[in-house]
mmCIF file of C-alpha atoms in Angstrom:
data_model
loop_
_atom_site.group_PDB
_atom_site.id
_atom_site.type_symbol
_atom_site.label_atom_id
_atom_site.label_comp_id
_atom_site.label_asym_id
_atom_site.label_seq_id
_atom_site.Cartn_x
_atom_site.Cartn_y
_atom_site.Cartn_z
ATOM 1 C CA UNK A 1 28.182 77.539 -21.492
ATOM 2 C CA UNK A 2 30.645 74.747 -23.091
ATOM 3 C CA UNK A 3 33.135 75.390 -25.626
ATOM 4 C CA UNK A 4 34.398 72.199 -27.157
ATOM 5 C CA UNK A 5 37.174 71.817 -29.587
ATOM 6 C CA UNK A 6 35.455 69.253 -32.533
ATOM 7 C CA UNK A 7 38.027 68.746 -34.771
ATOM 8 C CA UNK A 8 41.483 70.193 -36.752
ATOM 9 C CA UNK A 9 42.921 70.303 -39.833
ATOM 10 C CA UNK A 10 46.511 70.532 -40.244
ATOM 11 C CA UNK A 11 48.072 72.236 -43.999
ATOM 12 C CA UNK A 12 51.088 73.461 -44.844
ATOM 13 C CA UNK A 13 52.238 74.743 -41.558
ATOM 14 C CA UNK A 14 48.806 76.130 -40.375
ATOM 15 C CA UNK A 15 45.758 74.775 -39.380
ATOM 16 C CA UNK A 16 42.417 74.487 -39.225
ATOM 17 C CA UNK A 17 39.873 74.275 -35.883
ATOM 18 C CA UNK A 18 36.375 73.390 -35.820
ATOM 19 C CA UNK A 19 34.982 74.411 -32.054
ATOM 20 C CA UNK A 20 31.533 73.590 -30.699
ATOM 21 C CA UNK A 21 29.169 76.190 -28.706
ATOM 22 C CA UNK A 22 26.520 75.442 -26.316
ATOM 23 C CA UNK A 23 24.852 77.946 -24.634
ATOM 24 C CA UNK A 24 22.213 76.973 -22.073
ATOM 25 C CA UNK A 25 19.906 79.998 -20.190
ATOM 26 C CA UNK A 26 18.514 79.331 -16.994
ATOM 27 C CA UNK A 27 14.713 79.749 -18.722
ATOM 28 C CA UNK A 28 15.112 76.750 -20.996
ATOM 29 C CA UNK A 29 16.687 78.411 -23.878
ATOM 30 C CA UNK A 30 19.383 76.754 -25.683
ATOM 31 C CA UNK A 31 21.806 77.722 -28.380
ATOM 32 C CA UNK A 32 24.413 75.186 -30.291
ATOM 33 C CA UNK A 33 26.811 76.732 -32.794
ATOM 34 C CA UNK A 34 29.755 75.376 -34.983
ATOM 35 C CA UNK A 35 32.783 78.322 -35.556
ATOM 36 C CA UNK A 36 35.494 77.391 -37.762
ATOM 37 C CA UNK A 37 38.912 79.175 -36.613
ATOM 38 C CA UNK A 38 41.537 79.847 -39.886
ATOM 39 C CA UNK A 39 43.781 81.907 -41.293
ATOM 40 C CA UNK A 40 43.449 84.625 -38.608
ATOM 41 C CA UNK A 41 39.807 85.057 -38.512
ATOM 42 C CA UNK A 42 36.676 83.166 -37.172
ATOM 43 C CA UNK A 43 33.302 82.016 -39.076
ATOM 44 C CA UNK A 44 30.574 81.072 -38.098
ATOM 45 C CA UNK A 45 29.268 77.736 -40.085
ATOM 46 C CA UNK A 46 25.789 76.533 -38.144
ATOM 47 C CA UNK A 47 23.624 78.029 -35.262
ATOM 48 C CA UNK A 48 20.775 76.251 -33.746
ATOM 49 C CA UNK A 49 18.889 78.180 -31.331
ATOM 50 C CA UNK A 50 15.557 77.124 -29.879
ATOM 51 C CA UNK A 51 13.328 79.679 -29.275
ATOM 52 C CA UNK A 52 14.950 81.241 -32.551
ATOM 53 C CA UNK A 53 17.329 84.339 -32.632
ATOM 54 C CA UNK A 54 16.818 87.894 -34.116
ATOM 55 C CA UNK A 55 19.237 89.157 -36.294
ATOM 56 C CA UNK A 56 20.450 91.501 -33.156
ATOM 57 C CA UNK A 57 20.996 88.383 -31.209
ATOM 58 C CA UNK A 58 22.947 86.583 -33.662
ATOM 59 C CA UNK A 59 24.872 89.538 -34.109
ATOM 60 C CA UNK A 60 25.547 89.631 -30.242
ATOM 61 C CA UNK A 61 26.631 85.320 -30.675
ATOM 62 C CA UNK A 62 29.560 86.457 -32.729
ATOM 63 C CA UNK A 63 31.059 88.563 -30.673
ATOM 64 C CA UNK A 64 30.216 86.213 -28.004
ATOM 65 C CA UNK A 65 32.144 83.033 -29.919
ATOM 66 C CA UNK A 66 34.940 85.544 -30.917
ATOM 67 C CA UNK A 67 35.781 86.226 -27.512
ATOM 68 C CA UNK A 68 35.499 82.581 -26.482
ATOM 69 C CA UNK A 69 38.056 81.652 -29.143
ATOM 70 C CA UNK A 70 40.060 84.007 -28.090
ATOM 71 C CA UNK A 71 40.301 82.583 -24.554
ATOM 72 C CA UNK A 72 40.305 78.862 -26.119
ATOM 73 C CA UNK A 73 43.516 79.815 -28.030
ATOM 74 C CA UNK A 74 45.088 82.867 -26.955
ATOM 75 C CA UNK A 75 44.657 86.374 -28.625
ATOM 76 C CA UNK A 76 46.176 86.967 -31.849
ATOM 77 C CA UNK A 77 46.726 84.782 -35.106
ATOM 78 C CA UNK A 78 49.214 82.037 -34.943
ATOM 79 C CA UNK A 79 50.860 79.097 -37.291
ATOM 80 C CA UNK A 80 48.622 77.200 -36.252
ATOM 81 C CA UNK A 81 45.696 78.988 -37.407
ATOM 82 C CA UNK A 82 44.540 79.201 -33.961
ATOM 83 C CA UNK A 83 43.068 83.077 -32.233
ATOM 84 C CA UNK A 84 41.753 85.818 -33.893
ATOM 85 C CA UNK A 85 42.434 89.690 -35.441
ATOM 86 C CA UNK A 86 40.730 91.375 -32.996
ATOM 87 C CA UNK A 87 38.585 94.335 -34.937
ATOM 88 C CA UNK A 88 35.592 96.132 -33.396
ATOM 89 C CA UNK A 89 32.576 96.784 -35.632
ATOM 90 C CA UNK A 90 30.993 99.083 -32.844
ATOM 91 C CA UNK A 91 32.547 102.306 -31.470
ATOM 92 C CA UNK A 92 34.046 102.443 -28.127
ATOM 93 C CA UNK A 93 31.334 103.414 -25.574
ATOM 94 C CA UNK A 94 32.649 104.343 -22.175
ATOM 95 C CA UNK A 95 31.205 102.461 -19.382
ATOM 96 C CA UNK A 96 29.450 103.253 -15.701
ATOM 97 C CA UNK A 97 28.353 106.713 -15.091
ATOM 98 C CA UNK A 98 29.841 108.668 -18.070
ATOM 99 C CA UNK A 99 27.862 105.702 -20.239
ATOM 100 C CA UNK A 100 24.763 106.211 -19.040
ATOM 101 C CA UNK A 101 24.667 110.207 -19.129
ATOM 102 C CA UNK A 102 25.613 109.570 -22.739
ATOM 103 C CA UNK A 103 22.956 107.214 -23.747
ATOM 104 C CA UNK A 104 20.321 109.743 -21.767
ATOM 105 C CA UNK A 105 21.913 112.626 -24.801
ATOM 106 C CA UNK A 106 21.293 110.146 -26.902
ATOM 107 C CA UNK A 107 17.531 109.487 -25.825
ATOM 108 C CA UNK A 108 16.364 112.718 -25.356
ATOM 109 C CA UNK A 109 17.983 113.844 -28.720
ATOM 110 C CA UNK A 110 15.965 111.537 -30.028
ATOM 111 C CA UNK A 111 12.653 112.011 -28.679
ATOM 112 C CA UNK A 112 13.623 115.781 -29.455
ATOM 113 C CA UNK A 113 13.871 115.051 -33.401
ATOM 114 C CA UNK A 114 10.758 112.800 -33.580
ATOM 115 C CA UNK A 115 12.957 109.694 -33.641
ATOM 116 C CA UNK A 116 12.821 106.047 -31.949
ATOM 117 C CA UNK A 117 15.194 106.411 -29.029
ATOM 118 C CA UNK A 118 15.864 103.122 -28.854
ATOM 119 C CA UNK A 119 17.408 103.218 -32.416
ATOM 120 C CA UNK A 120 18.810 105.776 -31.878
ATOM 121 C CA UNK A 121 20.934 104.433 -28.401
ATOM 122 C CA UNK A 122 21.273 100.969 -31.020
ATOM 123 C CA UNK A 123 23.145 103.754 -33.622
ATOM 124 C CA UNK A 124 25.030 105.556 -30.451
ATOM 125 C CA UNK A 125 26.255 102.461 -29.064
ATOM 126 C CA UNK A 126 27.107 99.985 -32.204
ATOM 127 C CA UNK A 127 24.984 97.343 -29.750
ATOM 128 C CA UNK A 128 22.024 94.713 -29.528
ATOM 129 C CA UNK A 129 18.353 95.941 -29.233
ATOM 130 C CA UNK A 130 18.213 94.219 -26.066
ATOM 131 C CA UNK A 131 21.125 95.418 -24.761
ATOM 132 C CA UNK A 132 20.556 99.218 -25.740
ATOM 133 C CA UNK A 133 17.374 98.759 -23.816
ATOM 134 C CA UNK A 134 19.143 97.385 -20.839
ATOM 135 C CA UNK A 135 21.247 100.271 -21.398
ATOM 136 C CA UNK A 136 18.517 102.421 -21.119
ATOM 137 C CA UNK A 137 17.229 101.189 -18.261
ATOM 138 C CA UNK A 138 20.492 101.673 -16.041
ATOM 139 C CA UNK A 139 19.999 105.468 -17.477
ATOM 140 C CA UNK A 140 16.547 105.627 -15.819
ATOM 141 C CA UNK A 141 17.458 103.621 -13.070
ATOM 142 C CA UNK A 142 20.106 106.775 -12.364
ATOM 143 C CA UNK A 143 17.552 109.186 -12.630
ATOM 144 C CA UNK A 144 19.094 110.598 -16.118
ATOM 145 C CA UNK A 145 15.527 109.373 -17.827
ATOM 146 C CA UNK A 146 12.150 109.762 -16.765
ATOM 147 C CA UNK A 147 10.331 106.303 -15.401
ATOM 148 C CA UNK A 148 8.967 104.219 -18.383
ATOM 149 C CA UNK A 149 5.240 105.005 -17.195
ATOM 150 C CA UNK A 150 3.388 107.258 -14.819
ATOM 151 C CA UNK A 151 2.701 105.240 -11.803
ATOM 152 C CA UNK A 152 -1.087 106.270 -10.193
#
């Protein structure tokens, strides 16, 4: 992971930052992205990703280049355009133990109604796909789900 500041804008007391992403996974995958940081928010201009993302995924890459822009510049907006208004799009979901028992309700509601659990723990938890799976899988690793399949 590299975060690279690419170039700035100054105007009329503020400014305006251009900051480069590269994200490189251990399998090969690579993602490059281009976030402009202004007037107390962050946007997202480009994203190249080879193998491509899903809409979850990209999803997930904002939050990620938030945060990074965050630590880059410091919480909060400034003068000089610099940081973000932090603002969470996904309800608060407690973490460790409590977590888990509550994407297990969640599940077995789910299955209950007729439903697909996994959008339904996606609904729960405000988060990814993939990560509502992995989510799921720490349940069942707990013993608060049943194993995936029947071993023989």
């Amino acid at each position: 992971m590299s975060v690279r500041p690419a170039w700035e804008v100054r105007e009329s007391g503020g400014a305006t930052r251009w900051f480069e992403f590269q994200l490189t996974f251990v399998d090969g995958a690579r993602v490059d992205a281009l976030a402009v940081v202004g007037g107390g928010c962050v946007c997202v201009e480009e994203v190249r990703a080879q193998p491509a993302l899903s809409l979850d995924d990209l999803a997930e890459l904002a939050d990620w280049i938030e945060e990074a822009v965050e630590q880059a510049c410091g919480a909060g907006p400034g003068p000089d355009g610099c940081g973000t208004q932090r603002r969470r799009a996904r309800p608060a979901w407690p973490q460790g133990a409590e977590g888990r028992r509550l994407v297990a309700q969640e599940y077995r509601a789910a299955q209950r109604e007729g439903a697909d659990p996994v959008l339904a723990v996606m609904g729960a938890t405000g988060r990814s796909r993939r990560t509502s799976l992995r989510l799921i899988g720490q349940a069942r690793d707990a013993g608060l789900l049943p194993p995936r399949r029947a071993r023989r």
